[in-house]
PDB file of C-alpha atoms in Angstrom:
ATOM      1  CA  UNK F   1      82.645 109.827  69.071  1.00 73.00           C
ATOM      2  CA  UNK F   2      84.311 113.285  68.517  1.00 79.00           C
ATOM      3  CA  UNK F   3      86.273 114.690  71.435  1.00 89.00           C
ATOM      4  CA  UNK F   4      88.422 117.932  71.366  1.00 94.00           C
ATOM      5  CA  UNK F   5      91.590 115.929  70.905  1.00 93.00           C
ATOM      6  CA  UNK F   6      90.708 114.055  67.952  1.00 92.00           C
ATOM      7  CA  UNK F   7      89.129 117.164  66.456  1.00 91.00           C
ATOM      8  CA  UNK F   8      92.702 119.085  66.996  1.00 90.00           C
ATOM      9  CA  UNK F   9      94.851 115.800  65.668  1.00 90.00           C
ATOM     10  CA  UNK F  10      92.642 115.741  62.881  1.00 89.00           C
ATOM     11  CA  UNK F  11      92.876 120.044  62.631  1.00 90.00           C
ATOM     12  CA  UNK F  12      96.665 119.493  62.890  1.00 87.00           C
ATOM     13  CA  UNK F  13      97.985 120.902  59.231  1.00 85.00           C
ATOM     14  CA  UNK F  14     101.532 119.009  58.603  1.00 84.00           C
ATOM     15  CA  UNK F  15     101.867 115.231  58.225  1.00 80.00           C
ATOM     16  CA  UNK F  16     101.575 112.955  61.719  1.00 78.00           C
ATOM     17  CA  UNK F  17     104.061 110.852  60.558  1.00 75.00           C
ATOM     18  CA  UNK F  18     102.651 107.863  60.318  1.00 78.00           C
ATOM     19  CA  UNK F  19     101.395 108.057  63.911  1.00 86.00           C
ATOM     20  CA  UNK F  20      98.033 106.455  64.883  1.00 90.00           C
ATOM     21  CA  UNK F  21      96.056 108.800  65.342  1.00 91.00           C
ATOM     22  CA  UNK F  22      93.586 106.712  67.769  1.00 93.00           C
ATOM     23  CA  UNK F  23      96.295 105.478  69.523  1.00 95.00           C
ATOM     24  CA  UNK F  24      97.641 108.776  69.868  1.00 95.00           C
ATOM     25  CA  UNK F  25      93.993 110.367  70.659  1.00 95.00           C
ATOM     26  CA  UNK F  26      93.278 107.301  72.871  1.00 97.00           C
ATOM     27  CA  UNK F  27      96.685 107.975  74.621  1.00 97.00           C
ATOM     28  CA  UNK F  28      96.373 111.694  75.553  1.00 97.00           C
ATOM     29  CA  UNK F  29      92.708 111.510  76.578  1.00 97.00           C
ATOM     30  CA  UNK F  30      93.857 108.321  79.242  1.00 98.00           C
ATOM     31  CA  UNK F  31      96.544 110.718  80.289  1.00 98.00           C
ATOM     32  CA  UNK F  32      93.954 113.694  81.220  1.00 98.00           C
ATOM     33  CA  UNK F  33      91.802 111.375  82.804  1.00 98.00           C
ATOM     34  CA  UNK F  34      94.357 109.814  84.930  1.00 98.00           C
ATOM     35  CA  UNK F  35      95.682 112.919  85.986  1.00 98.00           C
ATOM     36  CA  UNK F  36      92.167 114.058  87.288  1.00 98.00           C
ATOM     37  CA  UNK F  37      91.846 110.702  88.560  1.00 98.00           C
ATOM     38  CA  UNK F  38      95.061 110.774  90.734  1.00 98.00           C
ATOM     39  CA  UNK F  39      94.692 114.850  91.930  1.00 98.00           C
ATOM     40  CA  UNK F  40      90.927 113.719  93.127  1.00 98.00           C
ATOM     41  CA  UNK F  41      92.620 110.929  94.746  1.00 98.00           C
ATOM     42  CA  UNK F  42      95.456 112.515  96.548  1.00 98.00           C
ATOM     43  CA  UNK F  43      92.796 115.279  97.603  1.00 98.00           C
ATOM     44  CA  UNK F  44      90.534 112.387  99.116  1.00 98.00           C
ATOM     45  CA  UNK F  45      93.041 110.898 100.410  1.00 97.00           C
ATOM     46  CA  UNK F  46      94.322 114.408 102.526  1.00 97.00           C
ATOM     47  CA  UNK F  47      89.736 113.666 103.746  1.00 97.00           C
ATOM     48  CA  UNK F  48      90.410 110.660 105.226  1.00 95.00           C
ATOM     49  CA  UNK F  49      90.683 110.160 109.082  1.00 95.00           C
ATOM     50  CA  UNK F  50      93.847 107.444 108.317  1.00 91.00           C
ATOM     51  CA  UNK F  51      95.689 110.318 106.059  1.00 94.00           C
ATOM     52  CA  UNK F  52      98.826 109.679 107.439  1.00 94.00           C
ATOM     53  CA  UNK F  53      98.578 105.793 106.630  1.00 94.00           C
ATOM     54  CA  UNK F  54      98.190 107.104 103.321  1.00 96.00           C
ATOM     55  CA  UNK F  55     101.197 109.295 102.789  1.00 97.00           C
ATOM     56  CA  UNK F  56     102.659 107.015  99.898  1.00 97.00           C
ATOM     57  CA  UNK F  57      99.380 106.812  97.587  1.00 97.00           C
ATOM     58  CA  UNK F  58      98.962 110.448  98.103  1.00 98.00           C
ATOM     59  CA  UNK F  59     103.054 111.019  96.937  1.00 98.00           C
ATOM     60  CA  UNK F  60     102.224 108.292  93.831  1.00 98.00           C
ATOM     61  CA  UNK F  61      99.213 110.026  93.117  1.00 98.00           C
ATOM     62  CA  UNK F  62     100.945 113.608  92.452  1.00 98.00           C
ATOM     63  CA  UNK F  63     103.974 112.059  90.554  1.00 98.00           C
ATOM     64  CA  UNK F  64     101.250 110.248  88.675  1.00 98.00           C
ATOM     65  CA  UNK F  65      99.131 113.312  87.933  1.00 98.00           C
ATOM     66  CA  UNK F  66     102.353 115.739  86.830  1.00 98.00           C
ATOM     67  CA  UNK F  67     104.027 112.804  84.868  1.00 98.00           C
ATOM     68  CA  UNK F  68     100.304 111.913  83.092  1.00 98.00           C
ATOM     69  CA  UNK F  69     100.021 115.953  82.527  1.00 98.00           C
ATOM     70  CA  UNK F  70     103.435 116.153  81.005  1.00 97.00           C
ATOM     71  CA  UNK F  71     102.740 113.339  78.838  1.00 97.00           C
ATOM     72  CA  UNK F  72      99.608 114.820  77.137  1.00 97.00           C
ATOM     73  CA  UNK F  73     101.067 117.942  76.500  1.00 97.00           C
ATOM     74  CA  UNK F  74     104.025 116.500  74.965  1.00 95.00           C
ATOM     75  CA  UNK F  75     101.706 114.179  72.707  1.00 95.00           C
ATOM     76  CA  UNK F  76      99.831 117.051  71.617  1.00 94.00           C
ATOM     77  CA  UNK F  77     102.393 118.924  69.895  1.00 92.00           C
ATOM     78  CA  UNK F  78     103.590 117.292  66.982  1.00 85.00           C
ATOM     79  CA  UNK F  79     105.974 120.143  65.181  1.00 83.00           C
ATOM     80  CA  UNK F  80     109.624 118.768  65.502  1.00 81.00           C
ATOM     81  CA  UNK F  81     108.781 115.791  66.913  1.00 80.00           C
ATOM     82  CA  UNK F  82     111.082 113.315  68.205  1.00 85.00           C
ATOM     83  CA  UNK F  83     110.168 109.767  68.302  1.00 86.00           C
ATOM     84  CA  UNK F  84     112.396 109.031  70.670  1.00 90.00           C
ATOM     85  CA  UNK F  85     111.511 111.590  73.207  1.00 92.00           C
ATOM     86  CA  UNK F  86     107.898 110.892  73.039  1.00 92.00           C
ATOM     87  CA  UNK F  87     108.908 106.894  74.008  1.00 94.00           C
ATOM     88  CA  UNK F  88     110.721 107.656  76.836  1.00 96.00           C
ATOM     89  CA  UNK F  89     108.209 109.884  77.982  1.00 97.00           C
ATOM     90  CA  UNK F  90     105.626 107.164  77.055  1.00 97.00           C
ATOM     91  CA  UNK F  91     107.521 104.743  79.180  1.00 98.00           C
ATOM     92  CA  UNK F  92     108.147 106.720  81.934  1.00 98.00           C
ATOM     93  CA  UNK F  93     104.323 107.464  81.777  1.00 98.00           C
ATOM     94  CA  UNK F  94     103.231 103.700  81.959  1.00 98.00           C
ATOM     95  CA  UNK F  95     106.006 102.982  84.521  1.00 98.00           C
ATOM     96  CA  UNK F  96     104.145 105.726  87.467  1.00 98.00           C
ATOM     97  CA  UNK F  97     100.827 104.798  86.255  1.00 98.00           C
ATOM     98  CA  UNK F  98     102.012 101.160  87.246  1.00 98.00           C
ATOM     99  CA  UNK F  99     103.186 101.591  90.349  1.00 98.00           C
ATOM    100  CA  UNK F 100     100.364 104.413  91.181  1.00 98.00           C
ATOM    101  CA  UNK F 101      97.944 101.758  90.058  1.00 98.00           C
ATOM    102  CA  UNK F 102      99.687  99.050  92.175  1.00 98.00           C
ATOM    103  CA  UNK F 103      99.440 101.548  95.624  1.00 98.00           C
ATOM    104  CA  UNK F 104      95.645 102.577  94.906  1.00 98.00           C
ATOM    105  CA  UNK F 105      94.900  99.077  94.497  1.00 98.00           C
ATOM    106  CA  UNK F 106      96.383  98.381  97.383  1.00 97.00           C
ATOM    107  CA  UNK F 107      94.016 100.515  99.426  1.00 95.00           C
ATOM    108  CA  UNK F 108      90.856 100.100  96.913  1.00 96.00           C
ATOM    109  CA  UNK F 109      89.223  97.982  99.537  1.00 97.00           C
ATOM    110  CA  UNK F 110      88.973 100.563 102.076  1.00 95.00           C
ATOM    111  CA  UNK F 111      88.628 103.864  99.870  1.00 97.00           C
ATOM    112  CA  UNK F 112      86.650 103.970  96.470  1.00 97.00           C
ATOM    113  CA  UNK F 113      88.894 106.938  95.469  1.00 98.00           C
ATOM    114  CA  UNK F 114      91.614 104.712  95.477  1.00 98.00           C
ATOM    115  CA  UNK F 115      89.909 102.474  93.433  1.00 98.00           C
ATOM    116  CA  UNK F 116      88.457 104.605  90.776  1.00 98.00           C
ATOM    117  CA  UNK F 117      91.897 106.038  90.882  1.00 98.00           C
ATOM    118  CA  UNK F 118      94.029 102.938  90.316  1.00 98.00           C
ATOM    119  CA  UNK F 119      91.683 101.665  87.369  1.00 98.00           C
ATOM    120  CA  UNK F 120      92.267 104.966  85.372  1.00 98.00           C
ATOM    121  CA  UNK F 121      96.042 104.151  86.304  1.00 98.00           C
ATOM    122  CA  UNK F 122      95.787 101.146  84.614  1.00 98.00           C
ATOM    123  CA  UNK F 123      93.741 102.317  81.770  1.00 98.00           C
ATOM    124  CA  UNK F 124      96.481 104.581  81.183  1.00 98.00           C
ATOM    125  CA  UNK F 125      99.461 102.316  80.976  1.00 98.00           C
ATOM    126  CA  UNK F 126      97.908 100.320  78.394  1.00 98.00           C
ATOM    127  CA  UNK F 127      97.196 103.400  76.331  1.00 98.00           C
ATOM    128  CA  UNK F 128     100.671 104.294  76.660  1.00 98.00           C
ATOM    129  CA  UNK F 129     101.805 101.009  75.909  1.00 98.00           C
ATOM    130  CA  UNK F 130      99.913 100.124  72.728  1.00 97.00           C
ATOM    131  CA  UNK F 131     100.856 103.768  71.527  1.00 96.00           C
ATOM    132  CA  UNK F 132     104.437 102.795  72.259  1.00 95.00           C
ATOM    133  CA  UNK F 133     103.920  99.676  70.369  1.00 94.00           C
ATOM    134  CA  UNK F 134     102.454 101.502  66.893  1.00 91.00           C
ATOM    135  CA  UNK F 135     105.213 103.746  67.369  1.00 86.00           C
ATOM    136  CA  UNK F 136     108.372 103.497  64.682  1.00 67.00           C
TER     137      UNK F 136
END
């Protein structure tokens, strides 16, 4: 399936560098989704009668959603790139989604926002993770 990232990796003129480019495509469209996933979250989460038994998922779910945002953006430019920035931005990117996804889960019982959200948390480490693995 064609999405709007693949089309632009593939519309991308210069050399990837050896970069998989379905990791890579795979990667950045996890990171979008989790970041919706965890602002929808944190927005639920200011709906529900318990909100302030919630205060830590909602905290987790904004540091997720800027950290997956700045992640996406810094995959998606590839001029100068640095390998090792983009792994320690991969790694810091699959360390909140980890500990986002552990604090949804922990509430995914009682709130299907927090459920939803934690499984694109966790979707989203593992993209990061294989990308980091492919990486050189």
């Amino acid at each position: 399936m064609t999405t709007a990232v693949k089309d632009m990796l593939k519309a991308y003129p210069a050399d990837l560098g050896g970069v998989d480019r379905e990791k890579l495509a795979r990667c950045i469209e996890a990171c979008i989704a989790c970041a919706q996933a965890c602002t929808a979250c944190a927005d639920a989460c200011l709906s529900e009668e318990m909100v302030a038994e919630l205060t830590k998922c909602i905290r987790t779910d904004a540091d997720c959603a800027d950290i997956c945002t700045t992640t996406a953006a810094v995959l998606s430019r590839h001029t100068g790139y640095d390998a090792d920035v983009t792994r320690a931005v991969l790694q810091a990117c699959a360390t909140v989604c980890r500990a986002c996804g552990d604090e949804c889960a922990s509430h995914a019982d009682m709130h299907d926002h927090c459920r939803i959200c934690a499984e694109a948390c966790r979707t989203c480490e593992r993209a990061c993770n294989e990308l980091i693995g492919s990486l050189g």
